[in-house]
C-alpha positions as a LaTeX table, in Angstrom:
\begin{tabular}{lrrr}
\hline
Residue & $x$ (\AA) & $y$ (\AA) & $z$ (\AA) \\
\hline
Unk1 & $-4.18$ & $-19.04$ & 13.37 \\
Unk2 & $-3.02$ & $-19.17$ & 9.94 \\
Unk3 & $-5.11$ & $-21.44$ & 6.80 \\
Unk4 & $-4.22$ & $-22.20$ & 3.57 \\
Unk5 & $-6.37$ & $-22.99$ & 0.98 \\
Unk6 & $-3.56$ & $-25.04$ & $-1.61$ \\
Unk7 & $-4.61$ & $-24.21$ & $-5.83$ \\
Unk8 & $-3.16$ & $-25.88$ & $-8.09$ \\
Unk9 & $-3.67$ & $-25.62$ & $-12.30$ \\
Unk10 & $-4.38$ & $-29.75$ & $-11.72$ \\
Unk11 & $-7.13$ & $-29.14$ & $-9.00$ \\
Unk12 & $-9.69$ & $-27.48$ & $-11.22$ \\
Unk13 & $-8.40$ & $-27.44$ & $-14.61$ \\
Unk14 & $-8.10$ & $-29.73$ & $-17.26$ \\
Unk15 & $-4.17$ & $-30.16$ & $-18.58$ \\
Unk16 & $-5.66$ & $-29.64$ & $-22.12$ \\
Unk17 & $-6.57$ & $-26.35$ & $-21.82$ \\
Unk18 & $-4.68$ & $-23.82$ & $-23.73$ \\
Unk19 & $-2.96$ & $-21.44$ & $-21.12$ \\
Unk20 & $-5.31$ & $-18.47$ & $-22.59$ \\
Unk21 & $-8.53$ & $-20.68$ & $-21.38$ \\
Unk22 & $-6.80$ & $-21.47$ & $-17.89$ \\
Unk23 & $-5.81$ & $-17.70$ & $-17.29$ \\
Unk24 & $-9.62$ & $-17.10$ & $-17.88$ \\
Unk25 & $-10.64$ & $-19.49$ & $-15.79$ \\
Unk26 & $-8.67$ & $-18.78$ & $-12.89$ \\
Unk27 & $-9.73$ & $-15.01$ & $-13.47$ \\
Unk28 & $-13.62$ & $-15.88$ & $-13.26$ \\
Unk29 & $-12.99$ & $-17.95$ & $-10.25$ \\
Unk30 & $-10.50$ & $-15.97$ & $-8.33$ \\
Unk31 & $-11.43$ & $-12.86$ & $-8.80$ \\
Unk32 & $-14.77$ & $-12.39$ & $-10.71$ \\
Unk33 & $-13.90$ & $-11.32$ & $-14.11$ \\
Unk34 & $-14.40$ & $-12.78$ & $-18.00$ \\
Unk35 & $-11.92$ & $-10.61$ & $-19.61$ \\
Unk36 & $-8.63$ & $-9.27$ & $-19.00$ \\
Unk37 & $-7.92$ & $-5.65$ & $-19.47$ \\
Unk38 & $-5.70$ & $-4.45$ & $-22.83$ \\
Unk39 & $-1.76$ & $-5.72$ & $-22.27$ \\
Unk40 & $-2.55$ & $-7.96$ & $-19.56$ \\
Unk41 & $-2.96$ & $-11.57$ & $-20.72$ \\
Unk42 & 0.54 & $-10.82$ & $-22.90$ \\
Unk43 & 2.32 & $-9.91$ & $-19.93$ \\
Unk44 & 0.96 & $-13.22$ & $-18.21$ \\
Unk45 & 2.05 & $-15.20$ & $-21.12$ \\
Unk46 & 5.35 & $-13.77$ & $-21.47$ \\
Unk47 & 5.92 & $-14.20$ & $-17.40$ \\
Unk48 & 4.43 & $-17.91$ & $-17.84$ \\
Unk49 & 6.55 & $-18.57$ & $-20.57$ \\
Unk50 & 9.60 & $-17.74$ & $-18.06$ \\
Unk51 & 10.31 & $-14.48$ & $-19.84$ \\
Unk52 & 11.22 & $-10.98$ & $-18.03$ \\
Unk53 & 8.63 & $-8.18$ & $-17.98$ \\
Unk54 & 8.55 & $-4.24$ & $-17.24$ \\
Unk55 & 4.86 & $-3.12$ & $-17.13$ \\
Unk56 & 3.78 & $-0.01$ & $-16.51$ \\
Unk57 & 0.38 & 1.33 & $-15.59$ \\
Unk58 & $-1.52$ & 3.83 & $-13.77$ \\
Unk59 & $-2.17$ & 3.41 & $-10.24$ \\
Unk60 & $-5.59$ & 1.16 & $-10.59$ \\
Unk61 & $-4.67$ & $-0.07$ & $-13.76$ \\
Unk62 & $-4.44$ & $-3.90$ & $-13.11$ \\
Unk63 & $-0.86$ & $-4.29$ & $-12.85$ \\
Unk64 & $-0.92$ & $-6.55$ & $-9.69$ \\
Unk65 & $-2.41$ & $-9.12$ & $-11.89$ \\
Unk66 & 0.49 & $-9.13$ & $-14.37$ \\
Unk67 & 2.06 & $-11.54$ & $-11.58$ \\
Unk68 & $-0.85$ & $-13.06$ & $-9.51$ \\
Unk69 & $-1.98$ & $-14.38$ & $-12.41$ \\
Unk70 & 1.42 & $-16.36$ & $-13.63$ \\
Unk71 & 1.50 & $-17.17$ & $-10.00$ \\
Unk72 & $-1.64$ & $-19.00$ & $-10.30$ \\
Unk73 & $-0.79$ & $-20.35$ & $-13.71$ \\
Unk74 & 2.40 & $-21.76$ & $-12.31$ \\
Unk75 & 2.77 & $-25.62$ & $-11.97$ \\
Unk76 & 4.78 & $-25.20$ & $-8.43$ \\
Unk77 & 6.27 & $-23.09$ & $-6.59$ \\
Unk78 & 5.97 & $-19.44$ & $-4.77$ \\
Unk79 & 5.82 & $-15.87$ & $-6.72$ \\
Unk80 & 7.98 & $-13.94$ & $-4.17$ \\
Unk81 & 6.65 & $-10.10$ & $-4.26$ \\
Unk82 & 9.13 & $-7.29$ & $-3.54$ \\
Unk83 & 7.69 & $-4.41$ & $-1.88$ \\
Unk84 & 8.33 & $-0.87$ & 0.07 \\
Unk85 & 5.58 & $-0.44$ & 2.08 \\
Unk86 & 3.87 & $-2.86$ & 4.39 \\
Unk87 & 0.30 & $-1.40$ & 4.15 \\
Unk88 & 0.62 & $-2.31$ & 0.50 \\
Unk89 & 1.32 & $-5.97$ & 1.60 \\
Unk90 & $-1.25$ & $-6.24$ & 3.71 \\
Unk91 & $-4.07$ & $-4.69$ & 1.46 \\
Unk92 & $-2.66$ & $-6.78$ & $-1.24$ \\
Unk93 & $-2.72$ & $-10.21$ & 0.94 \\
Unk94 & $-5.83$ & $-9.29$ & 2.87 \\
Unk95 & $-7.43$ & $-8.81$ & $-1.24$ \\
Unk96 & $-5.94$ & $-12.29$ & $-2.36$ \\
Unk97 & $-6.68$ & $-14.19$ & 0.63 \\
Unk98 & $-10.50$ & $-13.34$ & 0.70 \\
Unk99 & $-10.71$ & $-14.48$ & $-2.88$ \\
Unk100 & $-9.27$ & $-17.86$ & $-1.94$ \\
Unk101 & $-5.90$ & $-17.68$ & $-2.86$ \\
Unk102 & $-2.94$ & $-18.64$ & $-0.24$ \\
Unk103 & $-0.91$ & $-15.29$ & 0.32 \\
Unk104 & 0.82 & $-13.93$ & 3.18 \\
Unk105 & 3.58 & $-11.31$ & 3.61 \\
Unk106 & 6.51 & $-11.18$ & 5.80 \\
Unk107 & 7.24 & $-7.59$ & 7.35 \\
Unk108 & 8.28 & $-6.08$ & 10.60 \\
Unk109 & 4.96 & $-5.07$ & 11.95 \\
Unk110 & 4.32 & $-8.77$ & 12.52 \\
Unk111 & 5.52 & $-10.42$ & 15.60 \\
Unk112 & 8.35 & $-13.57$ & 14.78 \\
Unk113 & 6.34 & $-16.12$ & 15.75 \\
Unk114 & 4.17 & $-15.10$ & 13.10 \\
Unk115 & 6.68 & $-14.13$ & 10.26 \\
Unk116 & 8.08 & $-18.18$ & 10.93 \\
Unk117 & 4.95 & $-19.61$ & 10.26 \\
Unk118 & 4.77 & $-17.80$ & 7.10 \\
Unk119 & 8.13 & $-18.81$ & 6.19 \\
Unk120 & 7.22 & $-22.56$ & 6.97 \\
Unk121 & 3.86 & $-22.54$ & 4.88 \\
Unk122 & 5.82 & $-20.86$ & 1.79 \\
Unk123 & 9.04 & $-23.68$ & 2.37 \\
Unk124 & 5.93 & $-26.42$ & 2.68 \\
Unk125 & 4.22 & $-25.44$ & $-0.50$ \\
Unk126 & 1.70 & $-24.14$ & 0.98 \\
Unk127 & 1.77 & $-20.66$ & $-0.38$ \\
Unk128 & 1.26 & $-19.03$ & $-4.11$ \\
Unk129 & 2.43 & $-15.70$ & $-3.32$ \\
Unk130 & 4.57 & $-14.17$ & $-0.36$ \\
Unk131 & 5.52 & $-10.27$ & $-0.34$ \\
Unk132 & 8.24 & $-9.38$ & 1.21 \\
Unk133 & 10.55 & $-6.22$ & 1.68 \\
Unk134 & 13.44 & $-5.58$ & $-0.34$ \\
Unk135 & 15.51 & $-5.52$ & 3.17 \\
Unk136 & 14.03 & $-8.71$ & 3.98 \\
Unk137 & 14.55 & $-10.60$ & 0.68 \\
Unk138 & 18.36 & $-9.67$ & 0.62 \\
Unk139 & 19.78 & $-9.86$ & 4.15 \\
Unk140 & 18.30 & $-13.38$ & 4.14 \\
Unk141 & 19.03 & $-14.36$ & 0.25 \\
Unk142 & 20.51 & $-17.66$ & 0.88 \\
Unk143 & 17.65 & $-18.42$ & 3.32 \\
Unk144 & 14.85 & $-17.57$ & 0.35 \\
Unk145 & 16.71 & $-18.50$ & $-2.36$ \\
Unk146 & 16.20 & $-22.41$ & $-1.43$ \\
Unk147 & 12.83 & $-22.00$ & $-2.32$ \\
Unk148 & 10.90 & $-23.03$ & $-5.32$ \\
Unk149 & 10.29 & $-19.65$ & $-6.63$ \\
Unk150 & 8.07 & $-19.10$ & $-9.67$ \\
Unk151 & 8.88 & $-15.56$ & $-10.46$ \\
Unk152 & 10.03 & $-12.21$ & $-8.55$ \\
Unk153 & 7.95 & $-9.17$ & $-8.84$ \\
Unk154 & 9.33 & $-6.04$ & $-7.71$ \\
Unk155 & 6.49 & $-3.63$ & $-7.15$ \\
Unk156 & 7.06 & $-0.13$ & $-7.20$ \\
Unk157 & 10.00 & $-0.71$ & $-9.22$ \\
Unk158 & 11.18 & 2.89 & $-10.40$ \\
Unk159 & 12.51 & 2.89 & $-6.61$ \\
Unk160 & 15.45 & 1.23 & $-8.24$ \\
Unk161 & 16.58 & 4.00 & $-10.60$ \\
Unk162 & 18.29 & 7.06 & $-9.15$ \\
Unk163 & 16.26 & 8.52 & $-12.39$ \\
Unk164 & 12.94 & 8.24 & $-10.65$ \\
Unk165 & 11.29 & 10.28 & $-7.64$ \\
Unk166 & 11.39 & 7.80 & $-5.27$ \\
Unk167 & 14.85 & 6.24 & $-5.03$ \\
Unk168 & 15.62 & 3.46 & $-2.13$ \\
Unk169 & 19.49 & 2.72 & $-2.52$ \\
Unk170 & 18.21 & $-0.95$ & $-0.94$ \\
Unk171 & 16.54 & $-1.87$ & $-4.41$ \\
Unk172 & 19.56 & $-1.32$ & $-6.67$ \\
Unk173 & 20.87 & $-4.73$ & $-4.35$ \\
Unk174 & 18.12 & $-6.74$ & $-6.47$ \\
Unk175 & 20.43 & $-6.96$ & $-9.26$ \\
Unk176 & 21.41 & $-10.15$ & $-6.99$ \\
Unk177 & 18.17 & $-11.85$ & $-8.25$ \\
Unk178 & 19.06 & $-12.08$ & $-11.65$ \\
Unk179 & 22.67 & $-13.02$ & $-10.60$ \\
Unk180 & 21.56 & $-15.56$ & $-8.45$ \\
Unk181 & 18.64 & $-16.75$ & $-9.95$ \\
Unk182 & 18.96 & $-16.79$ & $-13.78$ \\
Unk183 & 16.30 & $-18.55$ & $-14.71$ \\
Unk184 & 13.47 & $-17.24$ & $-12.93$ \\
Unk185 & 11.49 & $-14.70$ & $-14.32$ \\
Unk186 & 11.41 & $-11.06$ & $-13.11$ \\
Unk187 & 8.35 & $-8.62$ & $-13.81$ \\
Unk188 & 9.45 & $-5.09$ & $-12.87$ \\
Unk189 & 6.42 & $-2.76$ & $-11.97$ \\
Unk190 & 5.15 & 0.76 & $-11.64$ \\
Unk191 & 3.29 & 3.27 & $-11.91$ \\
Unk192 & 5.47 & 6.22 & $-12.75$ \\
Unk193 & 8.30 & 5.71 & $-14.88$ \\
Unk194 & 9.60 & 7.79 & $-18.00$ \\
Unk195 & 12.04 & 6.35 & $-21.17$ \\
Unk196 & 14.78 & 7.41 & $-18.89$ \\
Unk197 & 13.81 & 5.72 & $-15.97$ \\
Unk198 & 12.07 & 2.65 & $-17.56$ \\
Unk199 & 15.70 & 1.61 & $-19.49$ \\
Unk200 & 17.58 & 1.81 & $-15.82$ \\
Unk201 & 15.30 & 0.04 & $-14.16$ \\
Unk202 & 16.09 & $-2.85$ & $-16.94$ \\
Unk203 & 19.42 & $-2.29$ & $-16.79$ \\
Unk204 & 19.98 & $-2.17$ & $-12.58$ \\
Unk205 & 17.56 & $-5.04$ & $-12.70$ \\
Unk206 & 19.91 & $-6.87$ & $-15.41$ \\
Unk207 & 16.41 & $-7.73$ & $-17.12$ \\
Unk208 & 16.75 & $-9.85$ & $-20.28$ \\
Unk209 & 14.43 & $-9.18$ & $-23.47$ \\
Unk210 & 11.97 & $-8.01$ & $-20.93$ \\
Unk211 & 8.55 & $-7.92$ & $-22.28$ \\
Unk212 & 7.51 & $-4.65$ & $-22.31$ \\
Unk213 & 3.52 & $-2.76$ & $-21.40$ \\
Unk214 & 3.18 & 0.71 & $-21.52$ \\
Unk215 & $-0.23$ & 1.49 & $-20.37$ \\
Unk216 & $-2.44$ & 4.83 & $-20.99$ \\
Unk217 & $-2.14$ & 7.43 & $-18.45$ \\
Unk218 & $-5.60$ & 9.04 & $-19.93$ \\
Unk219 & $-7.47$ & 9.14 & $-16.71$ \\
Unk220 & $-10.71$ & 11.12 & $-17.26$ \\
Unk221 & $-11.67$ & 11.10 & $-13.73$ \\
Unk222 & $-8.88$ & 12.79 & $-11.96$ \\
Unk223 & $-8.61$ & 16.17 & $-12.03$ \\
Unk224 & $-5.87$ & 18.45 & $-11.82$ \\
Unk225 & $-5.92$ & 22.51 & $-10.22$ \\
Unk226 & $-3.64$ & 24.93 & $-8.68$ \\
Unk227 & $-4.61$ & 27.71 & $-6.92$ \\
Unk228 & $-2.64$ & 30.62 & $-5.30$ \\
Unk229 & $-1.93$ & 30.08 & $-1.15$ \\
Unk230 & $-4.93$ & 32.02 & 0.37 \\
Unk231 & $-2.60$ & 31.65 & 4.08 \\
Unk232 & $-3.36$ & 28.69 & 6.38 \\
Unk233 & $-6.97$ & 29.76 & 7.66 \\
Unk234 & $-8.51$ & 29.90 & 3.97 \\
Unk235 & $-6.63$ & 26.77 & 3.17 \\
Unk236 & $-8.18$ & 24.84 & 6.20 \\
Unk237 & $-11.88$ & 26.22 & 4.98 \\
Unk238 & $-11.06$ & 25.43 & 1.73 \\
Unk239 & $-10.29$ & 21.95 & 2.50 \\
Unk240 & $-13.41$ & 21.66 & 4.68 \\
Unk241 & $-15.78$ & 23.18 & 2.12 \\
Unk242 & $-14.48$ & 20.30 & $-0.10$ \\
Unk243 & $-14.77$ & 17.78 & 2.94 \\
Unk244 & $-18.84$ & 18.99 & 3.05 \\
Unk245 & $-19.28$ & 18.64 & $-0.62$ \\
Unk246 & $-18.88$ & 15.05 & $-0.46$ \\
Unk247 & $-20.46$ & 14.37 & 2.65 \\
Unk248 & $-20.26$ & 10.43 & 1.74 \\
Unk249 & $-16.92$ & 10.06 & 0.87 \\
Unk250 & $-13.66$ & 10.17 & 2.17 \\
Unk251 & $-10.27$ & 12.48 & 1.17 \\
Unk252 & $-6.93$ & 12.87 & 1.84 \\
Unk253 & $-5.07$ & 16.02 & 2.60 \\
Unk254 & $-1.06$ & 15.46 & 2.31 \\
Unk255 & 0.88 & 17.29 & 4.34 \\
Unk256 & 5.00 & 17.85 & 3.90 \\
Unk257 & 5.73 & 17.08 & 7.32 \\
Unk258 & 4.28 & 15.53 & 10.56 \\
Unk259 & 3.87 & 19.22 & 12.25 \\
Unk260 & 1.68 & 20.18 & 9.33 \\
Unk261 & $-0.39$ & 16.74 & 9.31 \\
Unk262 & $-1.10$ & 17.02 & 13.14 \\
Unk263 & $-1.74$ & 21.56 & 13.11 \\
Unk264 & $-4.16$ & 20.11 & 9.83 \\
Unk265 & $-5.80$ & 18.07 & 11.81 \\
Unk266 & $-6.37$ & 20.00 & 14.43 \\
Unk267 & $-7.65$ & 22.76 & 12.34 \\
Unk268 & $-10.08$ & 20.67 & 10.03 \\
Unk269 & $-11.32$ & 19.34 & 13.83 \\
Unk270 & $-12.14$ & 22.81 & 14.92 \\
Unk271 & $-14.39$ & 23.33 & 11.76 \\
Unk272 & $-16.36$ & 20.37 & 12.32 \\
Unk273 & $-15.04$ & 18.17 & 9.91 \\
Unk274 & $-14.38$ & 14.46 & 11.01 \\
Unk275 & $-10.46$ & 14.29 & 10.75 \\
Unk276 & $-7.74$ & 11.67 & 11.70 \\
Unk277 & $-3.67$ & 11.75 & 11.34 \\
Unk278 & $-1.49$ & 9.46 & 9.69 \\
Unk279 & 2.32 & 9.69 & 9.77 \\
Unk280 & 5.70 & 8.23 & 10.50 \\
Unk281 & 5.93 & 9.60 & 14.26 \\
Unk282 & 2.91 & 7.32 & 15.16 \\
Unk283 & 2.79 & 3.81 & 16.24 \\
Unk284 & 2.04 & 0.71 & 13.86 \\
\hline
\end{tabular}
């Protein structure tokens, strides 16, 4: 059973405001915080204002806010969110849902039933933000496009640019937003993007005057190290000895294939070490 709690700028703040003092006070209510982080309230007044925006930051660096926040801001309508991977829609909707605000996503893990109800709430109003695949937005186009659609992010956007490490020949199709939809802004997103990549992601995007934030990649608490391949039995202890280090938290070990995820896990299992698989061979 789906419920959707309807926000509005005229439900709990005052027309008057400037749209600095809304933006803060949707912030403190939605999502617990008095200040926005360096770049981020000009890339939410630039969006507002109905301009284009490229922002790039770090993983963790606050980018989803760059559009929940004009999403929030806006007067009507639905922010529609482009992106590749459906666990990042559901963490994402899960997050802005159990703050109060009405999100959902459409994606194929969902049964039809389901994805139509979505659809309904977003064509009813009901909705602030709904992600979406890039598939999904552009073999139904016409179908989405009669909504009222307060911006288009594109998440993960260097996906676009045969330039950056991740192409998906779907997104260079979302030129056809721009095309289509003139007038609605487009904030372009990601994490990793150099010069190179950042100007063809503007360019396959047909972004105009995008506003542009370059973030710091300065991230004192990562840590980088190499070390020579010991062979596959002093990896796996290696790996373990770092799993019983941090007895309280959890860690990833990426594997380049689903052979070496499952033989991984199998290993780090015979040394004791609490271990589960996750690939593209297993069910949803």
């Amino acid at each position: 059973t789906l419920s959707w709690q309807a926000t509005s700028r005229a439900q709990s703040l005052s027309d008057n405001m400037t749209l600095k003092e809304e933006a803060l006070g949707l912030l403190a209510k939605f999502y617990g915080y008095r200040s926005f982080r360096p770049g981020q309230y000009e890339v939410i007044e630039a969006v507002s204002g109905g301009r284009d925006a490229v922002v790039l930051l770090p993983t963790g660096g606050g980018k989803s806010l760059c559009y929940q926040m004009p999403a929030l801001l806006a007067r009507k309508g639905v922010a529609i969110v482009v992106s590749p991977l459906i666990a990042l829609m559901q963490d994402q909707t899960t997050a802005l849902v159990a703050n109060g605000i009405p999100a959902a996503a459409i994606h194929s893990n969902q049964d039809e039933a389901y994805n139509r109800t979505v659809a309904d709430a977003a064509f009813a109003g009901k909705l602030r933000l709904l992600y979406i695949s890039p598939e999904g937005l552009l073999q139904n186009f016409d179908y989405w496009s009669r909504l009222d659609i307060s911006l288009v992010a594109i998440d993960e956007a260097h996906c676009i640019s045969q330039w950056g490490h991740d192409f998906r020949p779907d997104y260079t199709a979302l030129s056809l937003i721009k095309e289509r939809l003139p007038n609605v802004p487009v904030i372009a997103l990601t994490a990793t993007a150099d010069r190179l990549t950042r100007d063809d992601i503007v360019q396959q995007l047909h972004l105009r005057d995008p506003y542009c934030l370059i973030g710091s990649f300065d991230r004192p608490n990562i840590s980088l190290r190499a070390y020579s391949n010991p062979g596959a039995k002093q990896r796996m202890r290696f790996i373990a000895d770092m799993a019983r280090k941090y007895p309280q938290d959890s860690g990833i070990a990426y594997c380049l294939s689903r052979a070496g995820a499952e033989s991984t896990h199998k290993a780090l299992t015979a040394l004791g070490i609490r271990s589960a698989c996750y690939h593209a061979g297993m069910s949803a």
